Structures are given as structure tokens and as C-alpha cells.
Amino acid sequence: MSDPISITRNGHRTWLKWHRGRRRAADPVFTGARIAEAMRLGASVEIDLVITGDKGLAVLHDKTLDRETTGSGTVASTSDNVIRQFSLRGNDGAPIADPVMLLDDLCAMMASGSVHPDALLQLDFKEDDTVLDARAIGRFAAATRPFASNMIVSSGNAAAVAMLAGAVPGMLTGYDASDEEKFKAMLASGQLDRFVDEAVAAAPDVDMVYLHWQIVTLAADAGCDIVDAFHQHRKRIDAWTIREINDETLAQVERLLRLKVDQITTDDPEGLAKALMS
């Protein structure tokens, strides 16, 4: 099969985003080899970032080290050099050979490899703006500036996105508007147009809006094409995250494709692409 990059249905192309750097469900997260592969092939791929004790950015999802790495304690209290000594853990929790990377390390790896012009690396900042200072923003900018056209910085905190992207001209931006409690309240009161308006008002300049996939399908069940509503505001939509590929999730993916989401986040891009094309 071809590489799992995108699916085109009825003239609309939907990207398959490699969630946490995974091409296949069996892959461990955040390994340099898979991220480099995605960038070389022109895929959309996502990593998470959290602040270290030196105001660097570790390529990790959690603010603590214990689950994802061979280290322990908080990322924020651990120096860059110590973090680099830890290994990642595989899906079974056992240590693997791949080291924990900082954003600096990942960008250095990209500089020594090949980056397809269509590749897009999502830098999903898992914290808020209160942990960002001039040092953290400066380090982010220095690492990412050479690859700005192939990156999109995102967060559920709009202020953090503005601060980080403001230091890197040309970098795309994204905002996770998946406040499910707010969504369900507005769904119940028939005010989904307000949900869209408030999301756009919170982050008016972003290029991509990230929504839990059930927000998209529940809105459609209520007669609201929330994807089109955001498209009217010139926002692309990423629907996250399809974790397993089975009959139930495939049916939901088909709905998302009919609704013309621009990107589907999945832990198994290869399995999803194969199932959709079978």
C-alpha cells in the first residue's frame, strides 16, 4: 500500500495525522525515526511539548517523567541534560532504546535529514502561558525558525499559542476548542452556533481548530454541520483521536470524511488507510 498520508473523498483531501509520531498502532510514541520518516514522506505528524527545568521543551505528553520514560519526578524540575539520559518506554511500559528528545534535538535531527515540502509537524504545547518566559520562548524560536513553514504550534491555551507563534514568523497556529462540558451545554440548549463563535473569538487568527471527533458527529446528529461552520470562518478542522481501527470507528471515520474534516488524528494511520481503501 502507499504511505498513509491522506484520503481523498468526493474531491476533498483529508490528512491522516500520525498521533504522537505513530505510523502504526504498535509503534512507541515520540521516536525520532518515525518522526523523521513522516517529515521525509510529507505526512502530518504530531508531538507534544512540556517545559523542562532549563526552560527547554521536552517531547513528552505528561508533565511527569514516570509513565513515558525511565526517569521519575516532574519534567519542570529536571534539567535538559538529565532528561536526555532517559529512555522512552514502549506501549507495554518497558524501556526501549530510543532516548527522550528535546525540541532542540528534534530540530537538529530534521536539519540533518530530508523534509518534504508538504510535511507538517504539529507542536502541541501541553501547558499554559503562565510557564512561558523570554527564555522558553527564545529557545522555542531558535529551534523551530528554520522549519517554520513545516510546523504548526497548537494548544488548548490560546495565549500560549500567540506567544510562541509570535516569535516565529511564518509558523501556522492551531487551537484546541474541545471544551466538552461547554459543547454539551450548548448542544442541549440548541446554541452550537455560539460554541463556534466563542471558539473563533478565543483564537481568531489560528489556521486550524482541533475538535474531539465526537463533537463533530454529535453536532451533525443535532443537524449542525460544525465543520462547515468553522470553514465559514476560514478555519480548518482536525478531528481527534481515532485510537483503534474496528467496524465502529471506521463507521465514524466515514462520517467525518463525509463532513469534510481536513485532518483526522489517529494512533494507527497505516491501519486506518488500509481499512479505508479495502
Short mmCIF file of N, CA and C in Angstrom, two decimals, residues 109-211:
data_model
loop_
_atom_site.label_atom_id
_atom_site.label_comp_id
_atom_site.label_asym_id
_atom_site.label_seq_id
_atom_site.Cartn_x
_atom_site.Cartn_y
_atom_site.Cartn_z
N MET A 109 17.89 16.99 14.34
CA MET A 109 17.70 15.79 13.53
C MET A 109 17.08 16.13 12.19
N MET A 110 16.08 17.01 12.19
CA MET A 110 15.45 17.42 10.94
C MET A 110 16.44 18.13 10.03
N ALA A 111 17.32 18.91 10.62
CA ALA A 111 18.31 19.65 9.83
C ALA A 111 19.27 18.72 9.11
N SER A 112 19.48 17.54 9.68
CA SER A 112 20.42 16.60 9.08
C SER A 112 19.74 15.62 8.13
N GLY A 113 18.41 15.72 8.00
CA GLY A 113 17.67 14.81 7.15
C GLY A 113 16.95 15.52 6.03
N SER A 114 15.88 14.90 5.57
CA SER A 114 15.10 15.43 4.46
C SER A 114 13.70 15.79 4.95
N VAL A 115 13.24 16.97 4.58
CA VAL A 115 11.90 17.42 4.96
C VAL A 115 11.10 17.71 3.69
N HIS A 116 10.05 16.96 3.49
CA HIS A 116 9.18 17.13 2.31
C HIS A 116 8.46 18.48 2.42
N PRO A 117 8.27 19.18 1.32
CA PRO A 117 7.59 20.49 1.42
C PRO A 117 6.17 20.42 1.96
N ASP A 118 5.52 19.25 1.82
CA ASP A 118 4.14 19.12 2.32
C ASP A 118 4.07 18.66 3.77
N ALA A 119 5.19 18.28 4.36
CA ALA A 119 5.18 17.76 5.72
C ALA A 119 4.75 18.85 6.70
N LEU A 120 4.00 18.42 7.72
CA LEU A 120 3.56 19.38 8.74
C LEU A 120 3.71 18.74 10.11
N LEU A 121 4.56 19.33 10.93
CA LEU A 121 4.81 18.86 12.28
C LEU A 121 4.03 19.73 13.26
N GLN A 122 3.07 19.11 13.94
CA GLN A 122 2.30 19.82 14.96
C GLN A 122 3.03 19.79 16.28
N LEU A 123 3.26 20.95 16.84
CA LEU A 123 3.90 21.10 18.14
C LEU A 123 2.80 21.44 19.14
N ASP A 124 2.30 20.43 19.84
CA ASP A 124 1.15 20.62 20.72
C ASP A 124 1.64 20.90 22.14
N PHE A 125 1.54 22.15 22.53
CA PHE A 125 2.03 22.61 23.83
C PHE A 125 1.01 22.22 24.90
N LYS A 126 1.44 21.37 25.86
CA LYS A 126 0.51 20.80 26.83
C LYS A 126 0.37 21.63 28.10
N GLU A 127 0.93 22.82 28.11
CA GLU A 127 0.83 23.67 29.29
C GLU A 127 0.16 24.99 28.92
N ASP A 128 0.14 25.94 29.86
CA ASP A 128 -0.49 27.22 29.55
C ASP A 128 0.56 28.33 29.49
N ASP A 129 0.10 29.53 29.25
CA ASP A 129 1.01 30.66 29.03
C ASP A 129 1.78 31.06 30.28
N THR A 130 1.31 30.64 31.47
CA THR A 130 1.97 31.09 32.70
C THR A 130 3.38 30.53 32.86
N VAL A 131 3.71 29.43 32.16
CA VAL A 131 5.05 28.85 32.30
C VAL A 131 6.01 29.38 31.24
N LEU A 132 5.51 30.21 30.35
CA LEU A 132 6.35 30.73 29.27
C LEU A 132 6.98 32.05 29.70
N ASP A 133 8.31 32.11 29.57
CA ASP A 133 9.02 33.35 29.80
C ASP A 133 9.92 33.62 28.59
N ALA A 134 10.69 34.68 28.65
CA ALA A 134 11.51 35.06 27.50
C ALA A 134 12.49 33.95 27.13
N ARG A 135 13.01 33.26 28.13
CA ARG A 135 13.98 32.19 27.85
C ARG A 135 13.31 31.03 27.11
N ALA A 136 12.15 30.60 27.58
CA ALA A 136 11.45 29.48 26.94
C ALA A 136 11.04 29.83 25.52
N ILE A 137 10.52 31.04 25.34
CA ILE A 137 10.09 31.46 24.00
C ILE A 137 11.30 31.60 23.08
N GLY A 138 12.40 32.12 23.61
CA GLY A 138 13.60 32.25 22.80
C GLY A 138 14.14 30.91 22.35
N ARG A 139 14.12 29.93 23.23
CA ARG A 139 14.60 28.60 22.86
C ARG A 139 13.68 27.94 21.83
N PHE A 140 12.39 28.12 22.00
CA PHE A 140 11.42 27.61 21.03
C PHE A 140 11.68 28.21 19.66
N ALA A 141 11.86 29.52 19.62
CA ALA A 141 12.07 30.21 18.35
C ALA A 141 13.37 29.79 17.68
N ALA A 142 14.44 29.70 18.45
CA ALA A 142 15.74 29.33 17.88
C ALA A 142 15.71 27.95 17.26
N ALA A 143 15.01 27.02 17.91
CA ALA A 143 14.95 25.65 17.41
C ALA A 143 14.09 25.53 16.16
N THR A 144 12.95 26.23 16.16
CA THR A 144 11.95 25.99 15.12
C THR A 144 12.03 26.93 13.92
N ARG A 145 12.69 28.06 14.06
CA ARG A 145 12.68 29.07 12.99
C ARG A 145 13.08 28.51 11.63
N PRO A 146 14.09 27.63 11.52
CA PRO A 146 14.46 27.13 10.19
C PRO A 146 13.38 26.26 9.53
N PHE A 147 12.41 25.79 10.33
CA PHE A 147 11.39 24.88 9.80
C PHE A 147 9.98 25.45 9.95
N ALA A 148 9.88 26.75 10.09
CA ALA A 148 8.59 27.38 10.39
C ALA A 148 7.51 27.00 9.37
N SER A 149 7.87 26.90 8.11
CA SER A 149 6.87 26.61 7.08
C SER A 149 6.37 25.18 7.13
N ASN A 150 7.03 24.32 7.90
CA ASN A 150 6.61 22.93 8.04
C ASN A 150 6.12 22.62 9.45
N MET A 151 5.73 23.66 10.19
CA MET A 151 5.30 23.46 11.56
C MET A 151 4.02 24.22 11.86
N ILE A 152 3.26 23.67 12.82
CA ILE A 152 2.08 24.36 13.34
C ILE A 152 2.12 24.20 14.86
N VAL A 153 2.06 25.31 15.59
CA VAL A 153 2.07 25.24 17.04
C VAL A 153 0.63 25.34 17.53
N SER A 154 0.28 24.47 18.48
CA SER A 154 -1.10 24.40 18.94
C SER A 154 -1.15 24.24 20.45
N SER A 155 -2.33 24.48 20.99
CA SER A 155 -2.57 24.30 22.42
C SER A 155 -4.05 24.52 22.69
N GLY A 156 -4.49 24.08 23.84
CA GLY A 156 -5.82 24.47 24.30
C GLY A 156 -5.80 25.82 24.98
N ASN A 157 -4.63 26.43 25.05
CA ASN A 157 -4.45 27.75 25.65
C ASN A 157 -4.07 28.73 24.55
N ALA A 158 -5.01 29.58 24.17
CA ALA A 158 -4.80 30.48 23.03
C ALA A 158 -3.67 31.47 23.28
N ALA A 159 -3.51 31.90 24.52
CA ALA A 159 -2.45 32.87 24.83
C ALA A 159 -1.07 32.24 24.60
N ALA A 160 -0.91 30.98 24.96
CA ALA A 160 0.37 30.30 24.75
C ALA A 160 0.69 30.20 23.26
N VAL A 161 -0.32 29.86 22.46
CA VAL A 161 -0.11 29.78 21.01
C VAL A 161 0.36 31.12 20.47
N ALA A 162 -0.29 32.19 20.89
CA ALA A 162 0.08 33.53 20.40
C ALA A 162 1.50 33.89 20.80
N MET A 163 1.89 33.55 22.00
CA MET A 163 3.23 33.89 22.47
C MET A 163 4.31 33.12 21.71
N LEU A 164 4.09 31.84 21.51
CA LEU A 164 5.08 31.01 20.82
C LEU A 164 5.15 31.35 19.33
N ALA A 165 4.01 31.42 18.68
CA ALA A 165 4.00 31.70 17.24
C ALA A 165 4.46 33.11 16.95
N GLY A 166 4.23 34.02 17.88
CA GLY A 166 4.64 35.40 17.66
C GLY A 166 6.14 35.56 17.53
N ALA A 167 6.89 34.57 18.02
CA ALA A 167 8.35 34.63 17.94
C ALA A 167 8.90 33.95 16.70
N VAL A 168 8.01 33.33 15.91
CA VAL A 168 8.46 32.56 14.73
C VAL A 168 7.62 32.95 13.52
N PRO A 169 8.03 33.96 12.77
CA PRO A 169 7.26 34.38 11.60
C PRO A 169 7.07 33.22 10.61
N GLY A 170 5.84 33.11 10.12
CA GLY A 170 5.54 32.10 9.12
C GLY A 170 5.03 30.78 9.68
N MET A 171 5.05 30.61 10.99
CA MET A 171 4.57 29.36 11.58
C MET A 171 3.04 29.38 11.66
N LEU A 172 2.41 28.28 11.27
CA LEU A 172 0.96 28.14 11.38
C LEU A 172 0.57 27.96 12.84
N THR A 173 -0.71 28.18 13.14
CA THR A 173 -1.19 28.09 14.51
C THR A 173 -2.46 27.27 14.59
N GLY A 174 -2.66 26.65 15.75
CA GLY A 174 -3.87 25.87 15.97
C GLY A 174 -4.38 26.03 17.39
N TYR A 175 -5.67 25.79 17.57
CA TYR A 175 -6.32 25.94 18.87
C TYR A 175 -7.25 24.77 19.11
N ASP A 176 -7.09 24.11 20.26
CA ASP A 176 -7.97 23.01 20.62
C ASP A 176 -9.18 23.59 21.36
N ALA A 177 -10.32 23.55 20.69
CA ALA A 177 -11.55 24.13 21.24
C ALA A 177 -12.44 23.07 21.90
N SER A 178 -11.86 21.92 22.24
CA SER A 178 -12.66 20.79 22.71
C SER A 178 -13.02 20.88 24.18
N ASP A 179 -13.76 21.92 24.54
CA ASP A 179 -14.33 22.03 25.87
C ASP A 179 -15.64 21.25 25.84
N GLU A 180 -15.57 19.99 26.22
CA GLU A 180 -16.73 19.11 26.03
C GLU A 180 -17.89 19.49 26.94
N GLU A 181 -17.60 20.01 28.13
CA GLU A 181 -18.68 20.44 29.02
C GLU A 181 -19.43 21.61 28.40
N LYS A 182 -18.70 22.57 27.87
CA LYS A 182 -19.34 23.71 27.21
C LYS A 182 -20.11 23.26 25.98
N PHE A 183 -19.49 22.35 25.20
CA PHE A 183 -20.15 21.87 23.99
C PHE A 183 -21.48 21.20 24.33
N LYS A 184 -21.48 20.32 25.32
CA LYS A 184 -22.71 19.59 25.66
C LYS A 184 -23.78 20.54 26.19
N ALA A 185 -23.39 21.57 26.93
CA ALA A 185 -24.36 22.54 27.42
C ALA A 185 -24.99 23.30 26.26
N MET A 186 -24.17 23.69 25.29
CA MET A 186 -24.70 24.44 24.15
C MET A 186 -25.47 23.53 23.20
N LEU A 187 -25.08 22.26 23.14
CA LEU A 187 -25.85 21.30 22.35
C LEU A 187 -27.24 21.14 22.94
N ALA A 188 -27.31 21.01 24.27
CA ALA A 188 -28.59 20.83 24.94
C ALA A 188 -29.50 22.05 24.79
N SER A 189 -28.89 23.23 24.71
CA SER A 189 -29.69 24.46 24.60
C SER A 189 -29.86 24.93 23.16
N GLY A 190 -29.36 24.13 22.21
CA GLY A 190 -29.51 24.49 20.79
C GLY A 190 -28.70 25.70 20.39
N GLN A 191 -27.53 25.88 21.00
CA GLN A 191 -26.70 27.07 20.74
C GLN A 191 -25.33 26.71 20.17
N LEU A 192 -25.29 25.76 19.25
CA LEU A 192 -23.99 25.35 18.72
C LEU A 192 -23.33 26.45 17.90
N ASP A 193 -24.13 27.35 17.35
CA ASP A 193 -23.53 28.48 16.65
C ASP A 193 -22.72 29.34 17.61
N ARG A 194 -23.18 29.41 18.86
CA ARG A 194 -22.45 30.16 19.88
C ARG A 194 -21.13 29.45 20.23
N PHE A 195 -21.16 28.11 20.25
CA PHE A 195 -19.94 27.36 20.51
C PHE A 195 -18.87 27.70 19.47
N VAL A 196 -19.27 27.73 18.21
CA VAL A 196 -18.34 28.08 17.13
C VAL A 196 -17.86 29.52 17.29
N ASP A 197 -18.78 30.43 17.53
CA ASP A 197 -18.42 31.84 17.64
C ASP A 197 -17.44 32.08 18.78
N GLU A 198 -17.66 31.41 19.92
CA GLU A 198 -16.78 31.62 21.07
C GLU A 198 -15.40 31.03 20.82
N ALA A 199 -15.34 29.91 20.12
CA ALA A 199 -14.04 29.31 19.79
C ALA A 199 -13.26 30.23 18.86
N VAL A 200 -13.93 30.79 17.88
CA VAL A 200 -13.26 31.70 16.95
C VAL A 200 -12.82 32.97 17.66
N ALA A 201 -13.65 33.46 18.57
CA ALA A 201 -13.30 34.67 19.31
C ALA A 201 -12.10 34.44 20.23
N ALA A 202 -11.98 33.22 20.77
CA ALA A 202 -10.87 32.91 21.67
C ALA A 202 -9.54 32.88 20.94
N ALA A 203 -9.57 32.45 19.68
CA ALA A 203 -8.33 32.34 18.90
C ALA A 203 -8.62 32.75 17.46
N PRO A 204 -8.83 34.03 17.23
CA PRO A 204 -9.31 34.49 15.91
C PRO A 204 -8.33 34.30 14.77
N ASP A 205 -7.05 34.21 15.06
CA ASP A 205 -6.06 34.20 13.99
C ASP A 205 -5.50 32.81 13.67
N VAL A 206 -5.98 31.77 14.36
CA VAL A 206 -5.40 30.45 14.13
C VAL A 206 -5.86 29.88 12.78
N ASP A 207 -5.05 28.96 12.27
CA ASP A 207 -5.35 28.32 10.99
C ASP A 207 -6.16 27.04 11.16
N MET A 208 -5.95 26.32 12.26
CA MET A 208 -6.58 25.02 12.48
C MET A 208 -7.28 25.00 13.83
N VAL A 209 -8.48 24.41 13.84
CA VAL A 209 -9.20 24.18 15.09
C VAL A 209 -9.26 22.67 15.31
N TYR A 210 -8.88 22.25 16.51
CA TYR A 210 -8.86 20.83 16.86
C TYR A 210 -10.10 20.51 17.69
N LEU A 211 -10.83 19.48 17.27
CA LEU A 211 -12.05 19.08 17.96
C LEU A 211 -12.05 17.58 18.20
#
